CSV table of C-alpha atoms and ligand atoms in Angstrom, one decimal:
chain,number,residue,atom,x,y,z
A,16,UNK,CA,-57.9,8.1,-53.3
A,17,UNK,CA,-61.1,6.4,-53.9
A,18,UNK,CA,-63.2,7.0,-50.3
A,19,UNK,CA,-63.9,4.0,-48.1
A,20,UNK,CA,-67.5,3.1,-49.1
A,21,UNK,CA,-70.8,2.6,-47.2
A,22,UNK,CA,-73.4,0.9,-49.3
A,23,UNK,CA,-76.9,-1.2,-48.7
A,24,UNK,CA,-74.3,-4.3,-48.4
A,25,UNK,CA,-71.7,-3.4,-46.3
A,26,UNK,CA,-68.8,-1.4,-45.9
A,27,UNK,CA,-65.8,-1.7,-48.7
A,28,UNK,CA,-62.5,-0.1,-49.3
A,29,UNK,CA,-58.8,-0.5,-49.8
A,30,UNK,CA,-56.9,-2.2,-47.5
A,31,UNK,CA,-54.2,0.2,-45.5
A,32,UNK,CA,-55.7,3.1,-47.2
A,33,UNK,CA,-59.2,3.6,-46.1
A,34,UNK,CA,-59.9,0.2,-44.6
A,35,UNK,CA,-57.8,-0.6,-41.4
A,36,UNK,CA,-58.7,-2.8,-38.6
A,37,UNK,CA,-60.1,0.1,-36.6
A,38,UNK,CA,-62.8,1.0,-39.3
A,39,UNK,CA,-63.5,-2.8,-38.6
A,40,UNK,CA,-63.7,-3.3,-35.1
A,41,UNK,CA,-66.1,0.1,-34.9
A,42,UNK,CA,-68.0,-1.6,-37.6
A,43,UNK,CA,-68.3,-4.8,-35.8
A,44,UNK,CA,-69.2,-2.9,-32.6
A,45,UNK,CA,-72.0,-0.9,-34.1
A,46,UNK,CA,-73.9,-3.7,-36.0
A,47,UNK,CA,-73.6,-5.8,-33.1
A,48,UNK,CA,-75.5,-3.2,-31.2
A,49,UNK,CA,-77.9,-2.9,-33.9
A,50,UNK,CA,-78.8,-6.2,-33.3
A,51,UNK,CA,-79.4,-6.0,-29.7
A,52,UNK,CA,-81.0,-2.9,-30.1
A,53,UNK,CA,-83.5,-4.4,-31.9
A,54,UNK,CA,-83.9,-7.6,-29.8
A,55,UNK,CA,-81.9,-10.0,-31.9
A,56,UNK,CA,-80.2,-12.1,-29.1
A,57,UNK,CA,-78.0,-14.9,-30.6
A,58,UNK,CA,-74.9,-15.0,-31.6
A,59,UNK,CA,-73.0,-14.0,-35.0
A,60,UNK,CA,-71.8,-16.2,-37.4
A,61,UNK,CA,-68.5,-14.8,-39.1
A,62,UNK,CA,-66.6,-16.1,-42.4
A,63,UNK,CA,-64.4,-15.0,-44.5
A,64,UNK,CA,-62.8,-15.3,-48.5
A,65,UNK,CA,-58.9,-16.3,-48.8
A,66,UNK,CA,-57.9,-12.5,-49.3
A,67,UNK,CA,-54.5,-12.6,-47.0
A,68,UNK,CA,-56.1,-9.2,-45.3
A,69,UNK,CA,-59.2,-11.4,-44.0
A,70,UNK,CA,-57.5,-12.6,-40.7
A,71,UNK,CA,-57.0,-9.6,-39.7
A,72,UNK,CA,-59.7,-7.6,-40.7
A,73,UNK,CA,-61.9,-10.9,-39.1
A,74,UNK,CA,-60.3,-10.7,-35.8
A,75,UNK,CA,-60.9,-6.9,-35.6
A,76,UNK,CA,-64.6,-7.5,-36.4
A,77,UNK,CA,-64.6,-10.3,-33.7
A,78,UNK,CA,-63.5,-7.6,-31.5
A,79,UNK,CA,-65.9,-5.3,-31.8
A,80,UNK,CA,-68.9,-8.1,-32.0
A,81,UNK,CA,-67.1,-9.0,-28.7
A,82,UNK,CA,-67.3,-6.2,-26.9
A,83,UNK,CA,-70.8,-5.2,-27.1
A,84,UNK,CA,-71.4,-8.4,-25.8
A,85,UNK,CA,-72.4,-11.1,-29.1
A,86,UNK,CA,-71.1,-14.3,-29.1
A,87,UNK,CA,-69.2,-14.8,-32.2
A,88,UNK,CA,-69.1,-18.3,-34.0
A,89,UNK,CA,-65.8,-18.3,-36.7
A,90,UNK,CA,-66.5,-19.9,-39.6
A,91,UNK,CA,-62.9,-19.2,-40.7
A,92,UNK,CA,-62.4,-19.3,-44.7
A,93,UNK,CA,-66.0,-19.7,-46.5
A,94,UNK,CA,-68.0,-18.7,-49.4
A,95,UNK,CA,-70.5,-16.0,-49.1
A,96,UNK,CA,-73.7,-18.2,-49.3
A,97,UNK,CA,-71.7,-20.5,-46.4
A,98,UNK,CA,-72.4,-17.8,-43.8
A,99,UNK,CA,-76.1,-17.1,-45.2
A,100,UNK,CA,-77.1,-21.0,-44.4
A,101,UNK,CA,-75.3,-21.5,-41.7
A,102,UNK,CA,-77.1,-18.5,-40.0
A,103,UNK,CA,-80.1,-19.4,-41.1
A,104,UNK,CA,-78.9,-23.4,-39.4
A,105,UNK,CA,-77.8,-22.4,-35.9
A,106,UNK,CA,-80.4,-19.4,-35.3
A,107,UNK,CA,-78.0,-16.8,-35.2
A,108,UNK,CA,-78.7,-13.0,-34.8
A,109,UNK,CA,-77.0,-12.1,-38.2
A,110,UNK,CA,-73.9,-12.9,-40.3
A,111,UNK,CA,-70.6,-11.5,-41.5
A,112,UNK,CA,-68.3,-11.9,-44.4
A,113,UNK,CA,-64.9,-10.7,-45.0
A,114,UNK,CA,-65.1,-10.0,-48.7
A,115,UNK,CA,-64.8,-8.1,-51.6
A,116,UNK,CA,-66.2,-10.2,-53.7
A,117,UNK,CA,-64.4,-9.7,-57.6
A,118,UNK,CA,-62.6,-6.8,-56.6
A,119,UNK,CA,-58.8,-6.9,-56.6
A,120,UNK,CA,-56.8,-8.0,-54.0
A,121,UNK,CA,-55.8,-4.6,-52.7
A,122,UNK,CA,-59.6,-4.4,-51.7
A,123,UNK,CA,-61.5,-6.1,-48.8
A,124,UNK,CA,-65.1,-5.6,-47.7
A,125,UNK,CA,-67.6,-5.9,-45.0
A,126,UNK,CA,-70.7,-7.5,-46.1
A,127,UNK,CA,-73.9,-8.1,-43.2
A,128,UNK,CA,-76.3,-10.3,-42.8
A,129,UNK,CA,-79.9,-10.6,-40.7
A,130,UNK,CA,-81.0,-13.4,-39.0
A,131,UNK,CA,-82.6,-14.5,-42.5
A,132,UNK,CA,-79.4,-14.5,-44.0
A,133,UNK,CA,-80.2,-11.8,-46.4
A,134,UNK,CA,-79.1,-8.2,-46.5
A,135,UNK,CA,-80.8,-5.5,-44.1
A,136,UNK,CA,-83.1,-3.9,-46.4
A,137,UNK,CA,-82.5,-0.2,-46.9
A,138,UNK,CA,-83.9,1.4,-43.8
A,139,UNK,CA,-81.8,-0.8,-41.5
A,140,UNK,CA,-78.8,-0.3,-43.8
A,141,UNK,CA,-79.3,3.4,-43.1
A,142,UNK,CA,-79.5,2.9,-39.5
A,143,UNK,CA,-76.9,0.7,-39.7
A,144,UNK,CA,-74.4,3.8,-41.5
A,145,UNK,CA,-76.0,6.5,-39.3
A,146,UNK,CA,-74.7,4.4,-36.2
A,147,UNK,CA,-71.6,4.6,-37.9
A,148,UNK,CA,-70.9,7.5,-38.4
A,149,UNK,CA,-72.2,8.8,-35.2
A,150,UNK,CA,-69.8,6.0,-33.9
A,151,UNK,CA,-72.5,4.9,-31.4
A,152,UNK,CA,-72.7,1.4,-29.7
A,153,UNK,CA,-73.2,0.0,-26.4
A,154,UNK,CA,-70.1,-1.5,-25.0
A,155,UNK,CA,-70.5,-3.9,-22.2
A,156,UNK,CA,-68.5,-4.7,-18.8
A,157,UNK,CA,-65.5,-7.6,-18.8
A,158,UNK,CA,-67.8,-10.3,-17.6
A,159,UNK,CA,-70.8,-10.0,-20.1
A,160,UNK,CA,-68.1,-9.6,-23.4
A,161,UNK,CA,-68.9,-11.8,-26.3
A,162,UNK,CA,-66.8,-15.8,-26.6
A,163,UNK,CA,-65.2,-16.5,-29.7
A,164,UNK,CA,-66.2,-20.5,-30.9
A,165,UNK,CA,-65.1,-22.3,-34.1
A,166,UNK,CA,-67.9,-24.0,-35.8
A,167,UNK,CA,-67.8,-27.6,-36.4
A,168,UNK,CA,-67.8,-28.2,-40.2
A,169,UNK,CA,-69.2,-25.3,-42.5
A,170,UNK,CA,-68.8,-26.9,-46.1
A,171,UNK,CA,-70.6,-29.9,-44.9
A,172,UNK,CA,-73.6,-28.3,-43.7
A,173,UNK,CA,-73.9,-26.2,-47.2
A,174,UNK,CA,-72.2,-29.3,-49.5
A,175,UNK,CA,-75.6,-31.5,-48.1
A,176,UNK,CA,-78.2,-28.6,-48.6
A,177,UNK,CA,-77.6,-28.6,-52.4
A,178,UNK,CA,-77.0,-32.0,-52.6
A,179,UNK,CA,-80.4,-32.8,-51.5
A,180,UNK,CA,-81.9,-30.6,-53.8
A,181,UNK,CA,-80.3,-32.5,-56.9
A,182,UNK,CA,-81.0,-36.5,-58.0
A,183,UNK,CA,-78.0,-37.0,-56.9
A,184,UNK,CA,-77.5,-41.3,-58.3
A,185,UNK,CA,-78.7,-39.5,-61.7
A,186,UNK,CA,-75.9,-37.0,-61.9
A,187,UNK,CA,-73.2,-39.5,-60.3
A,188,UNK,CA,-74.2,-41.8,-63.3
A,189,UNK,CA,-73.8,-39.5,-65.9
A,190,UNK,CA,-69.8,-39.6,-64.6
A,191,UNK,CA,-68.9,-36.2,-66.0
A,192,UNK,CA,-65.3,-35.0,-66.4
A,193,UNK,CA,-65.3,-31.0,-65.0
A,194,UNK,CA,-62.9,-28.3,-64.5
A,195,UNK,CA,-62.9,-26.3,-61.8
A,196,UNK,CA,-61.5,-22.8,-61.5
A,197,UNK,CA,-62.2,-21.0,-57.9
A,198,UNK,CA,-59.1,-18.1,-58.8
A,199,UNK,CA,-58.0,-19.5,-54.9
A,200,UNK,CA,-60.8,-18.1,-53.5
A,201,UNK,CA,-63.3,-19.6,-51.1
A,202,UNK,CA,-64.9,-21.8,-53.3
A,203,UNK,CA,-62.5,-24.9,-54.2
A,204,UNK,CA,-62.8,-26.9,-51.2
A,205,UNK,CA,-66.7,-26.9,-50.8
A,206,UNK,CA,-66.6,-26.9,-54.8
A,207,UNK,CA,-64.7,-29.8,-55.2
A,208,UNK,CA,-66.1,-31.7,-52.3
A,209,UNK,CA,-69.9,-31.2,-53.9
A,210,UNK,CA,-68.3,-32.0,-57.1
A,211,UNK,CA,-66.8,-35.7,-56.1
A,212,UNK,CA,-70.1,-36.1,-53.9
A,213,UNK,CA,-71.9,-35.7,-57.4
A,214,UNK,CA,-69.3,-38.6,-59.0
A,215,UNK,CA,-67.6,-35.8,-61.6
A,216,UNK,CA,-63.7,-36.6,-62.0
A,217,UNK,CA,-62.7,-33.5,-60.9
A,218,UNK,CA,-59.2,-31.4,-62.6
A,219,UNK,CA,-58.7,-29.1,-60.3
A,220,UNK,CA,-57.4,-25.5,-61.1
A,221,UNK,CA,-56.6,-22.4,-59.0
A,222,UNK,CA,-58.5,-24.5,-56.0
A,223,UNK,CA,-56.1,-23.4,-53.3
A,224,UNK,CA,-57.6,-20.8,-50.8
A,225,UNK,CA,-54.1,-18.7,-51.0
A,226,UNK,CA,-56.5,-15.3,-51.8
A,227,UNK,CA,-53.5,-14.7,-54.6
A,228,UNK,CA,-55.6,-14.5,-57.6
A,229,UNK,CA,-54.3,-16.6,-60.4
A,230,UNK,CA,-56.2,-14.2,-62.9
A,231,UNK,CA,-58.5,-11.4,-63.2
A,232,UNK,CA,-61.2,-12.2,-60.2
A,233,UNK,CA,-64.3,-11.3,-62.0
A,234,UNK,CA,-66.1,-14.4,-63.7
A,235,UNK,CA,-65.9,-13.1,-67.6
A,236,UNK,CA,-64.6,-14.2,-70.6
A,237,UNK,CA,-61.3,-12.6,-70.8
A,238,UNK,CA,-60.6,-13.7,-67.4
A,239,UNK,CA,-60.9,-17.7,-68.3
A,240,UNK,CA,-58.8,-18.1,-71.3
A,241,UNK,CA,-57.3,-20.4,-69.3
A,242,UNK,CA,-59.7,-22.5,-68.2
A,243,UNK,CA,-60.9,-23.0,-71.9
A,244,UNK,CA,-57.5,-24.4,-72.2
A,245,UNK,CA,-57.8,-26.9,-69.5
A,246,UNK,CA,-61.0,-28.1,-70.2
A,247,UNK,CA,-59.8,-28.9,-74.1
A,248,UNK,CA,-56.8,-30.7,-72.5
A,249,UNK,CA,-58.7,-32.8,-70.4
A,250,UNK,CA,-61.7,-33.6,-72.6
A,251,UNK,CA,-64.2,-32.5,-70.0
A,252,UNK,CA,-67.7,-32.0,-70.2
A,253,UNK,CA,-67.5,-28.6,-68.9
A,254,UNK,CA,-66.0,-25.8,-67.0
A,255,UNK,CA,-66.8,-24.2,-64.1
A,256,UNK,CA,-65.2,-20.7,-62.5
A,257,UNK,CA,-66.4,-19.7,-59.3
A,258,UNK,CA,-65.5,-15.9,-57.9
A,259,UNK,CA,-63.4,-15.3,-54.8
A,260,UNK,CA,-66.2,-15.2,-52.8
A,261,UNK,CA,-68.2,-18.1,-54.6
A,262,UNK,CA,-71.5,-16.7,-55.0
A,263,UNK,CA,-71.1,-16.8,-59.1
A,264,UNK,CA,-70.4,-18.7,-61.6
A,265,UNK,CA,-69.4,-19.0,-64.7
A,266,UNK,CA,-69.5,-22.0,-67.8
A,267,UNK,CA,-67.5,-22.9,-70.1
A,268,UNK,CA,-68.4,-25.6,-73.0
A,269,UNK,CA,-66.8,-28.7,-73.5
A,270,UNK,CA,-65.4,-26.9,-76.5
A,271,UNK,CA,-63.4,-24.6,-74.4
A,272,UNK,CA,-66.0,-21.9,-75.1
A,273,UNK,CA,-66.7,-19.1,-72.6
A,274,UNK,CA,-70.8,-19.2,-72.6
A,275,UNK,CA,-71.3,-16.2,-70.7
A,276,UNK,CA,-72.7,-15.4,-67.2
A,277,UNK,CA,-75.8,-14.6,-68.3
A,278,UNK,CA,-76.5,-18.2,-69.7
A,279,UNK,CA,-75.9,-19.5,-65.2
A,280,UNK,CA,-79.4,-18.3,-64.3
A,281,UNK,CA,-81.2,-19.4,-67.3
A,282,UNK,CA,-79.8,-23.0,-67.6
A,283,UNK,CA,-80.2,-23.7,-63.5
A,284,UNK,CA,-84.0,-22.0,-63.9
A,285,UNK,CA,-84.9,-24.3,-66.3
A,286,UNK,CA,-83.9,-27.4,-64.1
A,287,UNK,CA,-85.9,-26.7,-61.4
A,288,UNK,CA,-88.8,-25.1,-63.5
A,289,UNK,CA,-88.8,-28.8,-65.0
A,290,UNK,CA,-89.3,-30.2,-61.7
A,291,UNK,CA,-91.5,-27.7,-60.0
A,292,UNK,CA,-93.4,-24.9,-61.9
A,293,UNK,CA,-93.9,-21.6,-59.5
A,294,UNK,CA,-92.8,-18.0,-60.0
A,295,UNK,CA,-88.8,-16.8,-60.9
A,296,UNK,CA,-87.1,-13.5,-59.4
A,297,UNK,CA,-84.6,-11.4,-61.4
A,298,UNK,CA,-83.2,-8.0,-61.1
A,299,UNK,CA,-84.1,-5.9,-64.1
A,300,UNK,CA,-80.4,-6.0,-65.5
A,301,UNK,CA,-81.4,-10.1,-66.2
A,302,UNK,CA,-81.1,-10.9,-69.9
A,303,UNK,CA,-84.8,-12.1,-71.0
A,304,UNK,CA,-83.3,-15.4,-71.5
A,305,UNK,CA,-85.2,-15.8,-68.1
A,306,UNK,CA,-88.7,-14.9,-69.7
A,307,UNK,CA,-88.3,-17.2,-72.4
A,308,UNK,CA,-87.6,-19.7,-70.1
A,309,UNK,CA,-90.5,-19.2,-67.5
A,310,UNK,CA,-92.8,-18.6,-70.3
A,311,UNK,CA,-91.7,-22.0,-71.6
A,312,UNK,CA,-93.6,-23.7,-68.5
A,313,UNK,CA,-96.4,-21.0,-67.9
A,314,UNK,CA,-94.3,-19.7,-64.8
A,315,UNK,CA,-94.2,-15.5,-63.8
A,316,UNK,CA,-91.3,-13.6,-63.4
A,317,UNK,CA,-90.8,-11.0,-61.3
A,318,UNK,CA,-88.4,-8.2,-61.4
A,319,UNK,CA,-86.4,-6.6,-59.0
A,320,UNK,CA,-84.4,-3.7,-58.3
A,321,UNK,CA,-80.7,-5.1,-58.7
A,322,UNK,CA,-79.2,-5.7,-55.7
A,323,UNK,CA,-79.3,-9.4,-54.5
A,324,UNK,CA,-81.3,-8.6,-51.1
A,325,UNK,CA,-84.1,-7.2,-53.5
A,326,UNK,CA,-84.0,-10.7,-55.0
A,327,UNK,CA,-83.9,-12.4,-51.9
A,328,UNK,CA,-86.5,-10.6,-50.4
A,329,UNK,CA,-88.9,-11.1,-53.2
A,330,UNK,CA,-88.3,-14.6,-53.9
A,331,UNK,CA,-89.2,-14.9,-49.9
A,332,UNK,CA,-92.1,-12.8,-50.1
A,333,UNK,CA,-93.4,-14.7,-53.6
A,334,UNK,CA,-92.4,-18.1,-52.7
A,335,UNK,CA,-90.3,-18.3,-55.7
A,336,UNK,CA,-89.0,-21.6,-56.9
A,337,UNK,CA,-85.7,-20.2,-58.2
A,338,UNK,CA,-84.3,-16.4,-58.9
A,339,UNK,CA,-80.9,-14.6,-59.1
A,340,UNK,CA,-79.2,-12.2,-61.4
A,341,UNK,CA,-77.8,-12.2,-64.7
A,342,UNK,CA,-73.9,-12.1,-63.3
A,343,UNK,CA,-73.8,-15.9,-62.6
A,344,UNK,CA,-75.7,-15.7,-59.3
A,345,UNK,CA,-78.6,-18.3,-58.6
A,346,UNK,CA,-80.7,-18.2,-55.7
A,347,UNK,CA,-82.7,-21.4,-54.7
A,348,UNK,CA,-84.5,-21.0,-51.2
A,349,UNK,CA,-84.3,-24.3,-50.4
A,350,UNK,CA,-80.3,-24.2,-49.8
A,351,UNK,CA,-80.4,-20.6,-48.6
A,352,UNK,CA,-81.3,-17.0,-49.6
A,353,UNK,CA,-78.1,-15.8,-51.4
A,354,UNK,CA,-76.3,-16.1,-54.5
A,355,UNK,CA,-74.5,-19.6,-54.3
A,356,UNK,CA,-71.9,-21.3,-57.2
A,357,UNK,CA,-72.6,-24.4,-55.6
A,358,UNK,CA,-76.0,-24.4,-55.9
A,359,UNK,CA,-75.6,-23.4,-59.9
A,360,UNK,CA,-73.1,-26.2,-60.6
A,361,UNK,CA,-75.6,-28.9,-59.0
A,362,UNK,CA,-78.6,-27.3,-61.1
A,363,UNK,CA,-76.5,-27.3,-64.1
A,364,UNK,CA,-75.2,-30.9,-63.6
A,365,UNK,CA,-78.6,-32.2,-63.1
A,366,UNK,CA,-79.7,-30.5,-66.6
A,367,UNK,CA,-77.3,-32.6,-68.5
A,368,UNK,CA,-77.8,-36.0,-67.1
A,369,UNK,CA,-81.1,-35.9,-67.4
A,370,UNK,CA,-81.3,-34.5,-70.8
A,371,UNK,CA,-78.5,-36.1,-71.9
A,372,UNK,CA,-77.6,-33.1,-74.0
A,373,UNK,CA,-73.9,-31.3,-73.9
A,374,UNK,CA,-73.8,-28.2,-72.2
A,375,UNK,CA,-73.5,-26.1,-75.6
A,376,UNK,CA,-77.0,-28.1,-76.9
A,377,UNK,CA,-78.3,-27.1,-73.6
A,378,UNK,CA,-77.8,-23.4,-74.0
A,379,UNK,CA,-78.2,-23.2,-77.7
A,380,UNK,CA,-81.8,-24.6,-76.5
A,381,UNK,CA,-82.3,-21.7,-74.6
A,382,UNK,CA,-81.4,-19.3,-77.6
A,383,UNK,CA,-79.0,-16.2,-77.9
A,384,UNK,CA,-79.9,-12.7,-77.4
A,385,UNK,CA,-77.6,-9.6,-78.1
A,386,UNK,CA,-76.6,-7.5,-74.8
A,387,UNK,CA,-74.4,-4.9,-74.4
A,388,UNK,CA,-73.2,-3.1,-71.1
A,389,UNK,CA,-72.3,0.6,-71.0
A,390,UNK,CA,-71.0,3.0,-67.9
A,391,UNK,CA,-70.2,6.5,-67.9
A,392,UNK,CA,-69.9,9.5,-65.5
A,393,UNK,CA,-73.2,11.1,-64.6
A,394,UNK,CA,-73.8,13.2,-61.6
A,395,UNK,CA,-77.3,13.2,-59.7
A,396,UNK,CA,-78.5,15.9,-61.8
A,397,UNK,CA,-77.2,14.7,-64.8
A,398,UNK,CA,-78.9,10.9,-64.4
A,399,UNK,CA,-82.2,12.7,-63.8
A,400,UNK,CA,-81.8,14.7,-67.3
A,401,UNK,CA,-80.8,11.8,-69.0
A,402,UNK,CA,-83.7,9.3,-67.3
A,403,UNK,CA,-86.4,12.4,-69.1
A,404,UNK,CA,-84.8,12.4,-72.4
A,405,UNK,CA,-84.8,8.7,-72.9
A,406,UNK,CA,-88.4,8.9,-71.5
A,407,UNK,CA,-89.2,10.7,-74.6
A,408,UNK,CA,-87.2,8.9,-76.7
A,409,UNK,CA,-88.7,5.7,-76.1
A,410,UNK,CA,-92.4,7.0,-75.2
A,411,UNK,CA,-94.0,3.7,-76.6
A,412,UNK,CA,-91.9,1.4,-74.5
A,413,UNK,CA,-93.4,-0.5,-71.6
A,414,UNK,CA,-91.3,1.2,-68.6
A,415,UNK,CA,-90.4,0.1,-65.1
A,416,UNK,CA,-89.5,3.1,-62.9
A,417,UNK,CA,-88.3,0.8,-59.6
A,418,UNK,CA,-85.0,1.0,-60.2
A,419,UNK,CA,-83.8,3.5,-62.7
A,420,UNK,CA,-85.9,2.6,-65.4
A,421,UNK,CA,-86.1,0.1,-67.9
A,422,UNK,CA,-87.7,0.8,-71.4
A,423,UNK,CA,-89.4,-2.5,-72.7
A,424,UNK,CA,-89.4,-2.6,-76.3
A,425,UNK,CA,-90.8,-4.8,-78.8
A,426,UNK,CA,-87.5,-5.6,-79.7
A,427,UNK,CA,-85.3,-5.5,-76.8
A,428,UNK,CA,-84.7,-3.6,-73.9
A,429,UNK,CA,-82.8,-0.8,-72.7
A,430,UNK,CA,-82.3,-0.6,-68.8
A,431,UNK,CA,-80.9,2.8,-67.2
A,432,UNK,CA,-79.6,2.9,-63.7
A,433,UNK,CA,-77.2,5.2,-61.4
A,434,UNK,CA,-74.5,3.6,-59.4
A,435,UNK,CA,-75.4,3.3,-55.3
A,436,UNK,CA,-71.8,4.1,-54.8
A,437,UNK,CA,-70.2,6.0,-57.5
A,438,UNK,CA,-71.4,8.9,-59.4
A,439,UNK,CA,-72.1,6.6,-62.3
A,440,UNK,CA,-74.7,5.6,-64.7
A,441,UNK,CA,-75.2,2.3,-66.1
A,442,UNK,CA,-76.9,1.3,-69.6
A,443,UNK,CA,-77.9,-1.6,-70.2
A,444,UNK,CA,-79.3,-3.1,-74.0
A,445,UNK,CA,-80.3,-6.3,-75.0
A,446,UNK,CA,-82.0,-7.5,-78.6
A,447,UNK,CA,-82.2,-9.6,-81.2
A,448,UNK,CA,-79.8,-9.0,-83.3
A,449,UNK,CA,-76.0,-7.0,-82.7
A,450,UNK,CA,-77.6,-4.3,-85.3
A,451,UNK,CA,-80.8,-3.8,-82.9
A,452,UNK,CA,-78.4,-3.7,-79.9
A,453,UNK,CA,-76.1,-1.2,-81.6
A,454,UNK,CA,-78.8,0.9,-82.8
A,455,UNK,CA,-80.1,1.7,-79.2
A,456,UNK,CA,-76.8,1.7,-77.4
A,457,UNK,CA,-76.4,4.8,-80.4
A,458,UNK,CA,-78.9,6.1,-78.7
A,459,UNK,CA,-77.9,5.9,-75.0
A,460,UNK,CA,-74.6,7.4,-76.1
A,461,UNK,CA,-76.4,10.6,-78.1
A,462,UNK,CA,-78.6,11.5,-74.9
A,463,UNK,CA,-75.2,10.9,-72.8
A,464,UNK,CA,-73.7,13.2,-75.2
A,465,UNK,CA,-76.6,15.9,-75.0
A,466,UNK,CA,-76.6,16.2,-71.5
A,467,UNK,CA,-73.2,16.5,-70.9
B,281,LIG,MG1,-69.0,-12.5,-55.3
């Protein structure tokens, strides 16, 4: 059975198995008292995606927020970057969501938020586990327990941040046709409210928040056959798929082509890079699609560690105009610090009516690299003999040792990383050309093959 996991992002698992609403309500209680413990005194904003486990799994968190004595404010059903802005909106102590992202609907998660709306960085996560597991928190008496409130209107708070940071009569004149798949996760409603807001027609697919996947939940190409299909049949300008927690995004072309996640970050960088030149943030797993586009307008990027909170945290640090990673997930401060579909579709919107140009001319502007994505076992030991034999493989490559490490070649780049939660590694290549690509994932695969 795979083990409940404890990560920098929260707590994840399989629902009935290794995740039950005790493990919840003891999670609840102990970051609620890591809060107070370290003086954070407002109260806790809570949503949660459409999975049908998230009422239940909410109401034990609640409880345990509750009963050391945090005010709890229920955003109910939400995306991910929902809770991040409205945390950051009504000064809250910190944030939860119900989620488990793409996973399968047999999975649920636990993700936490500061009062930034970002992720604990990893010495707070620690704490966070060590408290835990210890099983330490500090309940309080029956008069000073936490309230439960409901907040007002979520969508509307988060549907006006990334409106405002569009032209918003330019895109509503543009009156573009657009598909939206949101697999009945959290995304349709706010989707298809910033959507009309933006004057697109909108065919609506898979926009009901039932949590029962209509396909395979992960944003990719073999997932959104479908919505290829519907964006043919209703001659729209594009296609949009959202995951069940709405923090990525995928397009498709008005052809019905699937252009590929990596494309999100790139197209919406370029937008606001148009508008605003200052430095871009991207996890070193980010297709250089990025650089090209920085370079384009003299702006820096700077890489991360992946992990979105390692994003974040930079972009805050940098003053970054945009950032993200290469899985469909843009980040633009000015909404909020976390990965946010919305804020992609808007971007991506505003780059066609103001070029005029499809959404295929817009992407074949950007220009087409080669990547390739590997995962094999590979124990600690293993990842470190591995990481020295591909360090003398590729002595003449420009290497980043943050994360992994990433070889930069003059051709491409190879980036080599072990899992945080699974004894894992992950390989990474992107070239020119399929030959280039295949050449060093041959590589990869000998050294695998040496050390194993
Ligand atoms: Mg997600």
């Amino acid at each position: 059975m795979p083990e409940l996991i404890i990560s920098i992002s929260g707590l994840r698992g399989i629902v009935g198995r290794n995740l039950h609403a005790e493990t919840a309500a003891r999670y609840g209680a102990v970051f609620g008292t890591f809060l107070r413990r370290s003086g954070r005194r407002g109260p806790v904003c809570l949503g949660r995606d459409s999975r049908p486990s998230g009422p239940m799994l909410a109401s034990a968190v609640t409880a345990g927020l509750c009963s050391v004595g945090c005010e709890v404010i229920d955003l109910g059903i939400v995306t991910t970057p929902t809770v991040g802005i409205l945390t950051r909106h009504v000064q809250a102590a910190g944030g939860v969501v119900i989620t488990a992202s793409h996973n399968p609907i047999e999975y649920n998660g636990i993700k936490l938020l500061l009062d930034n709306g970002i992720a604990p960085p990893k010495p707070q996560a620690e704490e966070i586990r060590s408290l835990y597991e210890q099983g330490a928190f500090d309940p309080v008496g029956s008069v000073e327990c936490g309230r439960v409130r409901s907040a007002d209107d979520p969508d509307t708070v988060h549907v006006e941040k990334v409106l405002a940071i569009v032209d918003r009569k330019q895109v509503r004149r543009a009156g573009f046709r657009v598909v939206l798949d949101s697999v009945n996760g959290a995304g349709g409603r706010p989707g298809v409210r910033l959507l009309r807001a933006l004057g697109c027609e909108v065919v609506e697919v898979n926009t009901e928040p039932t949590g029962l996947f209509a396909h395979g939940a992960e944003p990719t190409a073999e997932n959104l056959a479908d919505l290829g299909r519907h964006v043919l049949e209703a001659k729209a300008h594009i296609g949009f798929a959202q995951d069940p927690d709405a923090d990525r995004l995928a397009v498709v072309d008005a052809e019905g082509r699937y252009i590929g996640e990596e494309y999100t970050l790139a197209l919406a960088a370029k937008v606001v890079l148009e508008d605003r030149v200052g430095p871009v943030a991207a996890n070193l797993s980010t297709s250089r699609m990025i650089d090209d586009v920085a370079a384009a307008v003299g702006a820096r990027v700077i890489r991360t560690p992946v992990g979105e909170a390692n994003v974040a945290q930079a972009m805050v640090e940098n003053e970054c105009v945009i950032g993200g990673e290469g899985n469909g997930g843009v980040i633009d401060l000015r909404v909020g610090p976390v990965r946010d579909s919305l804020v992609a579709m808007a971007l991506i919107l505003q780059g066609m009516a103001r070029s005029g140009q499809s959404i295929a001319a817009l992407a074949e502007g950007i220009g087409r690299y080669d990547m390739t994505k590997l995962k094999f076992p590979a124990d600690a030991e293993q990842a470190r003999r591995i990481l020295d034999r591909a360090g003398q493989m590729f002595a003449d490559a420009r290497v980043d040792t943050s994360d992994g490490c990433r070889f930069d070649l003059p051709d491409g780049w190879i980036h080599l990383r072990t899992s945080n939660t699974e004894p894992v590694m992950r390989a990474i290549v992107e070239t020119d050309s399929p030959e280039r690509t295949r050449h060093y994932v041959q590589a990869v695969e000998r050294i695998r093959d040496e050390v194993q």
